[in-house]
Tab-separated table of C-alpha atoms and ligand atoms in Angstrom:
chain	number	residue	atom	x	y	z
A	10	UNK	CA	21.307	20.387	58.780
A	11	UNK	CA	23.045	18.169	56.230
A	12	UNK	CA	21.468	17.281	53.480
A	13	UNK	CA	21.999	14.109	51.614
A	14	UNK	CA	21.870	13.576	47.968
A	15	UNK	CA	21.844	11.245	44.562
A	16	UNK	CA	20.512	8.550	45.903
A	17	UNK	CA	18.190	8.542	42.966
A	18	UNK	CA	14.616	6.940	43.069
A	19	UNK	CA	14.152	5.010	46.204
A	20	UNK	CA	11.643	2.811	46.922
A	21	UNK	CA	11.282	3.904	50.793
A	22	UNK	CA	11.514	6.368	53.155
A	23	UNK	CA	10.783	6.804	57.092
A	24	UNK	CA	11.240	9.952	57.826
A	25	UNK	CA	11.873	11.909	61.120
A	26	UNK	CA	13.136	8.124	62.753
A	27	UNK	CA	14.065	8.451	66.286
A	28	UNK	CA	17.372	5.793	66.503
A	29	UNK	CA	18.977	4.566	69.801
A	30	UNK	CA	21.452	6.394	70.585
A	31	UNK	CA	21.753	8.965	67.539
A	32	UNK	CA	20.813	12.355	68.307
A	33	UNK	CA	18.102	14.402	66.832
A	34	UNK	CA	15.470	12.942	63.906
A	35	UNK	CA	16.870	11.038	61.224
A	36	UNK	CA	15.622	9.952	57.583
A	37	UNK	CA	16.182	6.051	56.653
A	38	UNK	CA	16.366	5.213	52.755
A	39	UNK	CA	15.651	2.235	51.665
A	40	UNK	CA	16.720	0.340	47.927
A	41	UNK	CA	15.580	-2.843	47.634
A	42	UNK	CA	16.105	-4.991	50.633
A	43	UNK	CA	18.631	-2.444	52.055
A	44	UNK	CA	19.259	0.396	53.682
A	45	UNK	CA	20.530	2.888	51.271
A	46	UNK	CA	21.350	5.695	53.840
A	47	UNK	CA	21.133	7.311	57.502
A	48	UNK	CA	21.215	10.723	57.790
A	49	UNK	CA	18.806	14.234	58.720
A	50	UNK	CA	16.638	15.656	55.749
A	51	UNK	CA	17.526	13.047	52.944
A	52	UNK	CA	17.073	14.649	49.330
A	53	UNK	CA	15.408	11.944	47.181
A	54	UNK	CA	12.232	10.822	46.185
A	55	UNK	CA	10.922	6.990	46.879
A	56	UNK	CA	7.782	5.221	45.801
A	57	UNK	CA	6.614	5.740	49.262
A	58	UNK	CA	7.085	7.387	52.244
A	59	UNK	CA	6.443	6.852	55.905
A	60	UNK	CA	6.472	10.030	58.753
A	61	UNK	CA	7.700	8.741	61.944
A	62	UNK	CA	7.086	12.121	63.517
A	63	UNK	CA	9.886	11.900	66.260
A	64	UNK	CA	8.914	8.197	67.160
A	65	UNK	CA	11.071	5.247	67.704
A	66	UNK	CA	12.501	3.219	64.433
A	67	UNK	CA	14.349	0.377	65.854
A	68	UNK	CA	15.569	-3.396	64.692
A	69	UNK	CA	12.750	-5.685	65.018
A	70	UNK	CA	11.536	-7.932	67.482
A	71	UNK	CA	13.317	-11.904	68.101
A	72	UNK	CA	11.995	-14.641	69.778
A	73	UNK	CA	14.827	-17.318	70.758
A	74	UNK	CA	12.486	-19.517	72.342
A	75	UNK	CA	8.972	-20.346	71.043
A	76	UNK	CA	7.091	-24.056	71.001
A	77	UNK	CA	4.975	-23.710	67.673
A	78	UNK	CA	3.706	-26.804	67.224
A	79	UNK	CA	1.926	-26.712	71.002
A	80	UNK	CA	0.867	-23.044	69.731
A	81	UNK	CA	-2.997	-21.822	70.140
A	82	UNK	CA	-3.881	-25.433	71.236
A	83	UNK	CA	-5.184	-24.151	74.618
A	84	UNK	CA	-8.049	-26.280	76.420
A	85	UNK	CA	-7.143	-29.298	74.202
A	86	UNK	CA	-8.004	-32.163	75.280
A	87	UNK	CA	-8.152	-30.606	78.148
A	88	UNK	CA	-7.062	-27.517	80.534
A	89	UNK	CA	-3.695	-27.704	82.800
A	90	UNK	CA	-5.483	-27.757	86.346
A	91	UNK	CA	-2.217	-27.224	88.347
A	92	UNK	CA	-0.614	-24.720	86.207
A	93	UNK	CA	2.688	-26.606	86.719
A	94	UNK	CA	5.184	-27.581	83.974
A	95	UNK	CA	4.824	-31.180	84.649
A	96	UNK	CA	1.215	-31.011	84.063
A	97	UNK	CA	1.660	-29.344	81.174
A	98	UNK	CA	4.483	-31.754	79.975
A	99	UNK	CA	1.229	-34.490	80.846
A	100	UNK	CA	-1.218	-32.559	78.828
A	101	UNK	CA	1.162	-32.333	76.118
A	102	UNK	CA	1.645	-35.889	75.964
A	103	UNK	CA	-2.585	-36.505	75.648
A	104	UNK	CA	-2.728	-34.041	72.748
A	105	UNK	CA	0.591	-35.612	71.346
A	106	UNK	CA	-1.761	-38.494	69.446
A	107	UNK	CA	-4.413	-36.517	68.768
A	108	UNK	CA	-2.663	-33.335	66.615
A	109	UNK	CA	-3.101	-33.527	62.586
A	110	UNK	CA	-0.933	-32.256	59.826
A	111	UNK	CA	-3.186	-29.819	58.878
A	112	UNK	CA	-3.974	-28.460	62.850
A	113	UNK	CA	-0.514	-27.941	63.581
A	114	UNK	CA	0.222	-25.976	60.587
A	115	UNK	CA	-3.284	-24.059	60.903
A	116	UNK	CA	-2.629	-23.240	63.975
A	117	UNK	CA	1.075	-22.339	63.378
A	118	UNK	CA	0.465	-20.331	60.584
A	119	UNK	CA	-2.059	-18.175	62.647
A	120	UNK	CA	0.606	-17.476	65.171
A	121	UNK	CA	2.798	-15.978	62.737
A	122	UNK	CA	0.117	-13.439	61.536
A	123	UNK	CA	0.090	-12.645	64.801
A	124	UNK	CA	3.792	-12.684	65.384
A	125	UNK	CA	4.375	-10.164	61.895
A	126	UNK	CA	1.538	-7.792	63.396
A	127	UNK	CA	3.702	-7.243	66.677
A	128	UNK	CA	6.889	-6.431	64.735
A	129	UNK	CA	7.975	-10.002	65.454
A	130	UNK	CA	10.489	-11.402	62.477
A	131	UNK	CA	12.524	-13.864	63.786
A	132	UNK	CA	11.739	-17.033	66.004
A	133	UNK	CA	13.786	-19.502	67.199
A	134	UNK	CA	10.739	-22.735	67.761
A	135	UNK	CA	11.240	-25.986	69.416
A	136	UNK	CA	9.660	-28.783	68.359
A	137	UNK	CA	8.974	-31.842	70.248
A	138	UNK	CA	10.717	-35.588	68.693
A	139	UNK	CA	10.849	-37.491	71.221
A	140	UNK	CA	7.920	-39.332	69.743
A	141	UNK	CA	7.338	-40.931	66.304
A	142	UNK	CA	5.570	-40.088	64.146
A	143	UNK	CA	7.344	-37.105	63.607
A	144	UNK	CA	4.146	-34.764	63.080
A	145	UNK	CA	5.281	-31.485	64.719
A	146	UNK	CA	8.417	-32.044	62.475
A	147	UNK	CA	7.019	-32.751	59.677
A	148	UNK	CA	4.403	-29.737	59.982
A	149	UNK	CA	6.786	-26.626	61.144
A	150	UNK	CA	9.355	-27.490	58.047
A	151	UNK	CA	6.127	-26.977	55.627
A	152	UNK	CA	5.470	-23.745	57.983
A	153	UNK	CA	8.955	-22.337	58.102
A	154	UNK	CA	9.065	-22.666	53.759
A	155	UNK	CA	5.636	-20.880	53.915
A	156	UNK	CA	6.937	-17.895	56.048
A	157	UNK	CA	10.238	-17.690	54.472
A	158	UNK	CA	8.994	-14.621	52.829
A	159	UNK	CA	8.832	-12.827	56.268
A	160	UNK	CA	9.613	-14.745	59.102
A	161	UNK	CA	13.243	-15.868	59.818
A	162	UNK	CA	12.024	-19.299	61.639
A	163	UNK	CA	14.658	-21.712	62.882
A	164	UNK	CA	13.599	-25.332	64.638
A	165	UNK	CA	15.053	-27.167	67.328
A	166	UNK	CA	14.990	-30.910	68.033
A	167	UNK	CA	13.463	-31.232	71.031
A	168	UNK	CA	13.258	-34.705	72.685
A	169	UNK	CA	10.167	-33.347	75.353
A	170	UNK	CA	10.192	-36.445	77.220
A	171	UNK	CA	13.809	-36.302	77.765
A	172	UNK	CA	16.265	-37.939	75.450
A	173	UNK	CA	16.947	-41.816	77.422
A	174	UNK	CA	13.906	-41.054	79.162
A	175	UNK	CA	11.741	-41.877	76.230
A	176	UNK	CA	12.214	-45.094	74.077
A	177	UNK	CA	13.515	-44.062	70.260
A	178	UNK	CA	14.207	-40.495	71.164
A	179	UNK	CA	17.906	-40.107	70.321
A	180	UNK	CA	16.922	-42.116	66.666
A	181	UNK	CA	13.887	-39.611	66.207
A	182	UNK	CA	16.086	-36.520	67.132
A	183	UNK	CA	18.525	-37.701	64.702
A	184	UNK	CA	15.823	-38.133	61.740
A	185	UNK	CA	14.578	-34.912	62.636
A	186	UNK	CA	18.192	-33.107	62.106
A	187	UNK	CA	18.235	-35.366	58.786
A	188	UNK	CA	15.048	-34.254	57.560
A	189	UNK	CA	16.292	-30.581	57.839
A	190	UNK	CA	15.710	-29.301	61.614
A	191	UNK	CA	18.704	-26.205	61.865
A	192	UNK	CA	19.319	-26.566	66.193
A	193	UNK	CA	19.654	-29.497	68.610
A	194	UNK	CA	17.680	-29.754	71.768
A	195	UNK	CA	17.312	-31.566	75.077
A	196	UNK	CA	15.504	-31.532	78.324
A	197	UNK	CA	18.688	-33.127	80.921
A	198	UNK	CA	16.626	-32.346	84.020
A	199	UNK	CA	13.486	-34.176	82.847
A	200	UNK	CA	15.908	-37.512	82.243
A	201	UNK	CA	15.397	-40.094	84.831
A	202	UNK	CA	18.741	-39.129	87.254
A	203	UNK	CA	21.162	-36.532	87.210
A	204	UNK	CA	23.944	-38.939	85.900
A	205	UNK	CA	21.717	-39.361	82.710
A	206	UNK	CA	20.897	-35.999	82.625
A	207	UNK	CA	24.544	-35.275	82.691
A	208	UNK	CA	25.226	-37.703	80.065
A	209	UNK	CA	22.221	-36.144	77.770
A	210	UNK	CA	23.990	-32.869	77.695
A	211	UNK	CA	27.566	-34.501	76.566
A	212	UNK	CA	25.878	-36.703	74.031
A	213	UNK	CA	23.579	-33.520	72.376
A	214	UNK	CA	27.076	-31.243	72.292
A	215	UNK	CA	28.681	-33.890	70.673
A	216	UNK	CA	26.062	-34.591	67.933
A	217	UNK	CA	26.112	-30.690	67.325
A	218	UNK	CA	29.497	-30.244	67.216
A	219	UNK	CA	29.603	-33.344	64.638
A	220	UNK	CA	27.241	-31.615	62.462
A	221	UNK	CA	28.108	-27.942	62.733
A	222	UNK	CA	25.182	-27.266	64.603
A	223	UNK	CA	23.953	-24.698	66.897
A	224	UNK	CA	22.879	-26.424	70.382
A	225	UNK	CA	19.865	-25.233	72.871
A	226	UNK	CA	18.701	-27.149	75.689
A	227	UNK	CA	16.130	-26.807	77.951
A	228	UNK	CA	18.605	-26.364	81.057
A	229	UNK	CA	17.383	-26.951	84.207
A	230	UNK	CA	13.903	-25.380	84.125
A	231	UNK	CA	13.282	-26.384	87.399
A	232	UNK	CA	12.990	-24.859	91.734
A	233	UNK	CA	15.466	-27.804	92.471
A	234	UNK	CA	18.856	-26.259	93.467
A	235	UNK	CA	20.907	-29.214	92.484
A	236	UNK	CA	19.672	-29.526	89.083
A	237	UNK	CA	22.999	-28.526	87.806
A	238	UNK	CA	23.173	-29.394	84.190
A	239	UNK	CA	23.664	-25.684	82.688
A	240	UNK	CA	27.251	-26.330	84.301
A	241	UNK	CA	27.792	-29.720	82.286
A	242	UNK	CA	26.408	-27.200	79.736
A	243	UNK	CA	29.104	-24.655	80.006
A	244	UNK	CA	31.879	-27.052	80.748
A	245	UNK	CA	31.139	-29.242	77.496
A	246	UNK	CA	30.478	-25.663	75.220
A	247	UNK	CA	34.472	-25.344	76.088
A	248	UNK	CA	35.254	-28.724	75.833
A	249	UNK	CA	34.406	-28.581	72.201
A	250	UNK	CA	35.224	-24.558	71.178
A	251	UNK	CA	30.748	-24.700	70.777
A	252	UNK	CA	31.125	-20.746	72.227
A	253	UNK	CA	27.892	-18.721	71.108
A	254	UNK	CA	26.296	-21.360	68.797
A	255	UNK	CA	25.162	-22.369	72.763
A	256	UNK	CA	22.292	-21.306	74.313
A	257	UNK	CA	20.899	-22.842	77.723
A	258	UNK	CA	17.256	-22.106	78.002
A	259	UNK	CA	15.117	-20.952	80.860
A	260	UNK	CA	17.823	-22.198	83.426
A	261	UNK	CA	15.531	-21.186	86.585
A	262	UNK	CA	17.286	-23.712	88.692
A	263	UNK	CA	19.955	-20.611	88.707
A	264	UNK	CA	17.639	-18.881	90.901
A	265	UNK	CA	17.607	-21.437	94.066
A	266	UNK	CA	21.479	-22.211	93.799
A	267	UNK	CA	23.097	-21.067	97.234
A	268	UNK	CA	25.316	-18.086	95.907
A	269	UNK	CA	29.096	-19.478	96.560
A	270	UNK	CA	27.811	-22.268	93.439
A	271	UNK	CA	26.604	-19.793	91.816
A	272	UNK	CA	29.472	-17.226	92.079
A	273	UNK	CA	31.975	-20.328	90.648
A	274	UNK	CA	29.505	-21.350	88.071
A	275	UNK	CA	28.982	-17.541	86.083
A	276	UNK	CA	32.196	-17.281	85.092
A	277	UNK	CA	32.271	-20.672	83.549
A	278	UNK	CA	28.854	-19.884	81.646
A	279	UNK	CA	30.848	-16.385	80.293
A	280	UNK	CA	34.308	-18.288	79.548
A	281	UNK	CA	32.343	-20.696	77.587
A	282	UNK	CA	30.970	-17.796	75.484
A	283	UNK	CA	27.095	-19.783	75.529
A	284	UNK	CA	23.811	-17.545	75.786
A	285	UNK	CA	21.373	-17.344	78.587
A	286	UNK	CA	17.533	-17.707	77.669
A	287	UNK	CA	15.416	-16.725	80.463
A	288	UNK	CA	11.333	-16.763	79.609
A	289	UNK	CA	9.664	-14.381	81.981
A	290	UNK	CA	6.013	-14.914	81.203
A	291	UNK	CA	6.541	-18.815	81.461
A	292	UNK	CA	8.633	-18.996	84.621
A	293	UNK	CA	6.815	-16.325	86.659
A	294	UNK	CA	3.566	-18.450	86.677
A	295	UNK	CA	5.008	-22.316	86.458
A	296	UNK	CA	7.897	-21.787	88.990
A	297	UNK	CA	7.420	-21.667	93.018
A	298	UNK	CA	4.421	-24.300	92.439
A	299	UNK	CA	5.363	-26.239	95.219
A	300	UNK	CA	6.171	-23.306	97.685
A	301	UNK	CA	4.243	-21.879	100.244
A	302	UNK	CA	5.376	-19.069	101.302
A	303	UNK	CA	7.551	-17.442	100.711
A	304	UNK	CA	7.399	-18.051	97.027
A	305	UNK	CA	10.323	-18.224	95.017
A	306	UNK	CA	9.946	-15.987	91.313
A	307	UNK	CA	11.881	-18.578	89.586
A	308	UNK	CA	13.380	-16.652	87.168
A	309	UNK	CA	17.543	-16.986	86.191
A	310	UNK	CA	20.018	-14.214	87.382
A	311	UNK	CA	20.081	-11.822	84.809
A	312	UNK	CA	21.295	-9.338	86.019
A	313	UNK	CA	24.852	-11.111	87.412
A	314	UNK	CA	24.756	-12.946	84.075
A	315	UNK	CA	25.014	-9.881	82.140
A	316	UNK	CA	27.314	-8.388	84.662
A	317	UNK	CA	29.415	-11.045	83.472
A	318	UNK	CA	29.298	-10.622	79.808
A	319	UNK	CA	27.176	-13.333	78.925
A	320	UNK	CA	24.362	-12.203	76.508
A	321	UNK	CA	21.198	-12.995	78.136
A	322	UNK	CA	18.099	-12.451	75.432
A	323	UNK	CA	14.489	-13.186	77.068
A	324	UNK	CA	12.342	-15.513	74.961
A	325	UNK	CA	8.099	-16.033	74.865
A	326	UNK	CA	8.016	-19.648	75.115
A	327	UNK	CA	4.358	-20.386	75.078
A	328	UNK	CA	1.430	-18.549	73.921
A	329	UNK	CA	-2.178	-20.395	74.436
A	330	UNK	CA	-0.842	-23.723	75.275
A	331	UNK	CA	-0.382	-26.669	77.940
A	332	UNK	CA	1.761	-24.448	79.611
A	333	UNK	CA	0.671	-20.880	79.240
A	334	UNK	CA	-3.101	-19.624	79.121
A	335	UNK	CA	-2.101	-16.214	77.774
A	336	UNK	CA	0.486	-14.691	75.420
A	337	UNK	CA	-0.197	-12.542	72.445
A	338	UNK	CA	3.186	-12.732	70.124
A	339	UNK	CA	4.494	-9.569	72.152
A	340	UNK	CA	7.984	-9.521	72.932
A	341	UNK	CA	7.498	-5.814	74.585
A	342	UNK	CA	5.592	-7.779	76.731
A	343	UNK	CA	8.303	-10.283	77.407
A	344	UNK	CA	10.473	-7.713	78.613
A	345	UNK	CA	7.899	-5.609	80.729
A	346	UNK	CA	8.213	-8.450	82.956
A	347	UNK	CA	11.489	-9.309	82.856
A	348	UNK	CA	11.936	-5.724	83.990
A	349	UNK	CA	9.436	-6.697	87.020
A	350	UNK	CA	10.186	-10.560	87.580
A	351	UNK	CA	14.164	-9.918	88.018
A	352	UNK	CA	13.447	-7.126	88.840
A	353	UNK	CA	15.412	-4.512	87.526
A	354	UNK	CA	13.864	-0.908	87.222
A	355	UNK	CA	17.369	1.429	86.919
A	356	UNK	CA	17.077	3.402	83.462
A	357	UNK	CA	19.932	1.234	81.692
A	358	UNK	CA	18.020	-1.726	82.594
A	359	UNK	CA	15.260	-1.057	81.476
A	360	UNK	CA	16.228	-0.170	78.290
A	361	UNK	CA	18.999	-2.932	78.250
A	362	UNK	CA	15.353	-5.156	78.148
A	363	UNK	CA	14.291	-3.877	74.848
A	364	UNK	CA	18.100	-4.581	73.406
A	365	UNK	CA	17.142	-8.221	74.841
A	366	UNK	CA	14.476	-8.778	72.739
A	367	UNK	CA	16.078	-7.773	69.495
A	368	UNK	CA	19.639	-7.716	69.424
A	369	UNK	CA	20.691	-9.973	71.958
A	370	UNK	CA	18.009	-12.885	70.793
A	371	UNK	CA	19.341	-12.313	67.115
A	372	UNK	CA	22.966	-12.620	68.527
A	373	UNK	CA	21.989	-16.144	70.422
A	374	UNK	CA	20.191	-17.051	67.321
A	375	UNK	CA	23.366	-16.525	64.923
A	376	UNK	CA	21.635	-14.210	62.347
A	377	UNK	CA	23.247	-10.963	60.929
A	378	UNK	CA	23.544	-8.210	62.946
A	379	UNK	CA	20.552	-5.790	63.011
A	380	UNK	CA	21.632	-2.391	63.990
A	381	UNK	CA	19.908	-0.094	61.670
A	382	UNK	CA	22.826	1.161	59.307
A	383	UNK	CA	24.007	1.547	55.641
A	384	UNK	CA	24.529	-1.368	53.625
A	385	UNK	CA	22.319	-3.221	56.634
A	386	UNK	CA	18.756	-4.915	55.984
A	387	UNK	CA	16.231	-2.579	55.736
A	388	UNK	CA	14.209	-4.644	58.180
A	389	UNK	CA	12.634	-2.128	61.234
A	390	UNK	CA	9.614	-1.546	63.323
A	391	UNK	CA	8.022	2.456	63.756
A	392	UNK	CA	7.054	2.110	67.667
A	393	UNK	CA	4.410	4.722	69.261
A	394	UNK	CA	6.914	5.664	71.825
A	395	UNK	CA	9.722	7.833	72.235
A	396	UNK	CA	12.720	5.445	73.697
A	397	UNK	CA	12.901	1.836	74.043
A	398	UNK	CA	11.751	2.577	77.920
A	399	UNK	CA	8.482	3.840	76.463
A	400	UNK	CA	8.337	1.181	74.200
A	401	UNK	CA	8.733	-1.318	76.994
A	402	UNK	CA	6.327	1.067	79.328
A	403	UNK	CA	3.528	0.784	76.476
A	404	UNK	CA	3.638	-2.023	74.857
A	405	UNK	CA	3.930	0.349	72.215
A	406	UNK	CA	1.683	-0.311	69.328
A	407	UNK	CA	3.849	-1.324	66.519
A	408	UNK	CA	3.134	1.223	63.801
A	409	UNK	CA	4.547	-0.137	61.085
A	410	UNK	CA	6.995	-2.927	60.555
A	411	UNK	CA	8.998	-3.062	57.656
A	412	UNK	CA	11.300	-6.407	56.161
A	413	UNK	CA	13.728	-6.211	53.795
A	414	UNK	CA	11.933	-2.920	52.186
A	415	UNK	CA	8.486	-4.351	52.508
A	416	UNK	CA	5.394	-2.940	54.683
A	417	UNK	CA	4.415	-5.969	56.460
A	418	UNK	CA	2.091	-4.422	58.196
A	419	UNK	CA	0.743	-0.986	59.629
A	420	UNK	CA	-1.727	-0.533	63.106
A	421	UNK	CA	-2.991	2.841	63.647
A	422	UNK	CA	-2.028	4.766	66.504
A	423	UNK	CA	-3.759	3.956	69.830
A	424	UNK	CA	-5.459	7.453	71.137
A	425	UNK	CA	-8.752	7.618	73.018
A	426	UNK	CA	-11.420	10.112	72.392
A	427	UNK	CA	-12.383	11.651	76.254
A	428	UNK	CA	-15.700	12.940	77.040
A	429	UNK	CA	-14.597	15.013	80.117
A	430	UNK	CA	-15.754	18.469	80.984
A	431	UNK	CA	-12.359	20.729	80.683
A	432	UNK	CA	-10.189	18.272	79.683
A	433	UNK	CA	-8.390	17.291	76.780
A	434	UNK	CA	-10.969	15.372	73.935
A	435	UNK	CA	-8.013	12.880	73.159
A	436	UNK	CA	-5.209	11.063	75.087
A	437	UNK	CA	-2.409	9.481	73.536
A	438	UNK	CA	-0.316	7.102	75.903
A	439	UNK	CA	2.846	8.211	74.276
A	440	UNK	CA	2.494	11.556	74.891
A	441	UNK	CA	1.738	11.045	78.406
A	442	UNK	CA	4.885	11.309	80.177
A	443	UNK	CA	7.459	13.443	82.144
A	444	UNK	CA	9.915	15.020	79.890
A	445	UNK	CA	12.530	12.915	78.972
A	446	UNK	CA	15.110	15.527	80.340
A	447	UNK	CA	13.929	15.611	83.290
A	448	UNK	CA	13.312	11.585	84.087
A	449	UNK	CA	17.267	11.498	83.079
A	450	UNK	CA	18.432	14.413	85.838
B	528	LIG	FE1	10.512	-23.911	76.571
């Protein structure tokens, strides 16, 4: 055992932290806003202290793709009959007139509780400008300032009802990015024709790469197998050296291309260096709409994508909105079924979904790297799981998470007392599982 010392008075320490891919328990000390040290049985004493008994410490969760200022709005004016994305883009255009200042940052606000409470510290929100005035703009820049303190929350410029589609969008977008909106956005399939779809994408990657922006587009979130604008996507992220400040969203076109397109079109995605974005929860219930049966799943290819070295990072999208009637701030949920809409159930998968919803969704939204380390931001979550495959298995109940040195927030374990003759009086989910050595054989 080696034992670390002089690090002096600390203000935290998890002890006995389970870390990906480090063997046996370690201790994490925390100074400040950093990580002081990684090692077994630190010697120091902190103003607090945290056991982790063996359980999982890991970075925390990232949401690249999140619509805040639709957030919690669910059943107003009305409820999305169809369940498709076009009634929900129609819905979304009643309750456009009708939201407040003060609703959409109530409501906003509410979500990030939420979003802190599931280990959630970074989300990447688009907000609708394709119509003045700018309310949803003006409302998540007063939210982002207000979570500063613990959520990293970036906003996109998103012209909804498609950038020539909608009178004044490109002038609203613009204002938007003026007023102090970080990412650029676009819908290209919901334009009017391909052509102008085309031309959408080419305009948007010029005004980012004008302004030293990062780009994300709402790429062809559609069953049609021509809609074909993540390729304009790719081809202009080269054109003008964009690389990884790129990110096409959803792109569930991807999964109805014929698979000669598709093998051309992959490696121009990875050349170009531009993330994927797929949203499981979303896509799984708005795609296939049309479809009898069989019933397409509608999701992007992940796994070919990340075959190919592009990083792939699944996002929430809605939660309690025109689109979505359910969603609770969960990214473990995300990537349960992302593991099941794909699918992909082999053990590296599987936990290859938990990197996706907190390294690889930092890494497509250009923040610092968050492996837990020395000199790194003492920003982690204490999971009630073993691995990230439990963690995904569970839902695991999010302990404790921790930002820049500071408890954000702590849920007790979840165990059930049992009233069963011979049996066990409690059960704890984590604890109920095969050995890990023997689920790796
Ligand atoms: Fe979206």
């Amino acid at each position: 055992m080696v034992k670390i010392t002089g690090l002096g008075m600390l203000d935290l320490i998890v002890r006995n932290a389970r870390l990906v891919g480090v063997q046996g328990p370690m201790d994490i000390a925390i100074k400040g806003e950093v990580i002081a040290e990684i090692g077994p049985a630190i010697e120091a004493k902190a103003h607090e202290e945290i056991d982790a008994a063996g359980q999982l410490v890991s970075p925390p969760f990232v949401d690249p793709h999140f619509h805040m200022d639709a957030t919690l709005s669910l059943g107003l004016p009305r409820l999305n009959v169809s369940g498709t994305l076009l009634e929900g883009i129609a819905l979304w255009g009643e309750l456009k007139p009708l939201l407040t200042l003060e609703a959409v940052i109530e409501r906003a606000l509410r979500y990030c509780d939420l979003a802190v409470s599931q280990g959630l510290l970074a989300i990447r929100s688009h907000v609708d400008v394709s119509t003045a005035p700018l309310v949803g703009v003006e409302a998540l820049l007063e939210v982002r300032k207000q979570v500063a303190p613990y959520i990293d929350l970036q906003l996109v410029a998103f012209p909804q009802d498609g950038l020539y589609r909608a009178e004044g969008a490109e002038e609203n977008l613009l204002r938007a990015l003026d007023l102090g909106v970080d990412v650029v956005g676009g819908i290209p399939h919901f334009e009017r024709t391909m052509a102008d779809g085309a031309r959408s994408v080419t305009r948007l990657a010029e005004i980012a790469a004008e302004r030293g922006l990062m780009l994300d587009l709402h790429c062809d979130e559609s069953d049609d197998p021509m809609s074909r604008h993540v390729e304009t996507l790719a081809y202009e992220t080269k054109r003008l050296g964009l690389g990884g400040r790129v990110t096409g969203s959803h792109v569930t076109a991807m999964h109805s291309y014929d698979n000669y397109y598709a093998t051309k079109l992959i490696p121009l995605i990875a050349e170009s260096g531009m993330n994927i974005v797929p949203n499981p929860l979303i896509n799984i219930t708005l795609q296939g709409r049309s479809d009898t049966y069989p019933r397409r799943r509608g999701l992007t290819r992940v796994q070919e994508l990340r075959a190919a070295g592009v990083n792939v990072a699944f996002g929430q999208d809605c939660t309690m909105d025109p689109w979505y009637p359910l969603g609770s701030a969960d990214m473990l949920e995300v990537a349960h079924m992302g593991v099941h809409a794909v699918p992909m159930t082999s053990r590296e998968a599987m936990a290859w979904a938990f990197t996706s919803v907190t390294m690889n969704g930092a890494q497509a939204m250009g923040l610092p790297d968050p492996t837990l380390r020395a000199g790194g931001p003492a920003s982690m979550l204490l999971l009630q799981a073993r691995d990230p495959i439990e963690a995904v298995r569970l839902k695991a109940t999010r302990l404790a998470v921790i930002r820049k040195g500071k408890v954000l927030s702590r849920t007790a374990p979840r165990v059930a007392a049992l009233s069963l003759p011979g049996r066990p009086d409690m059960v704890n989910p984590a604890a109920y599982a095969p050995k890990a050595e023997d689920i790796t054989k």
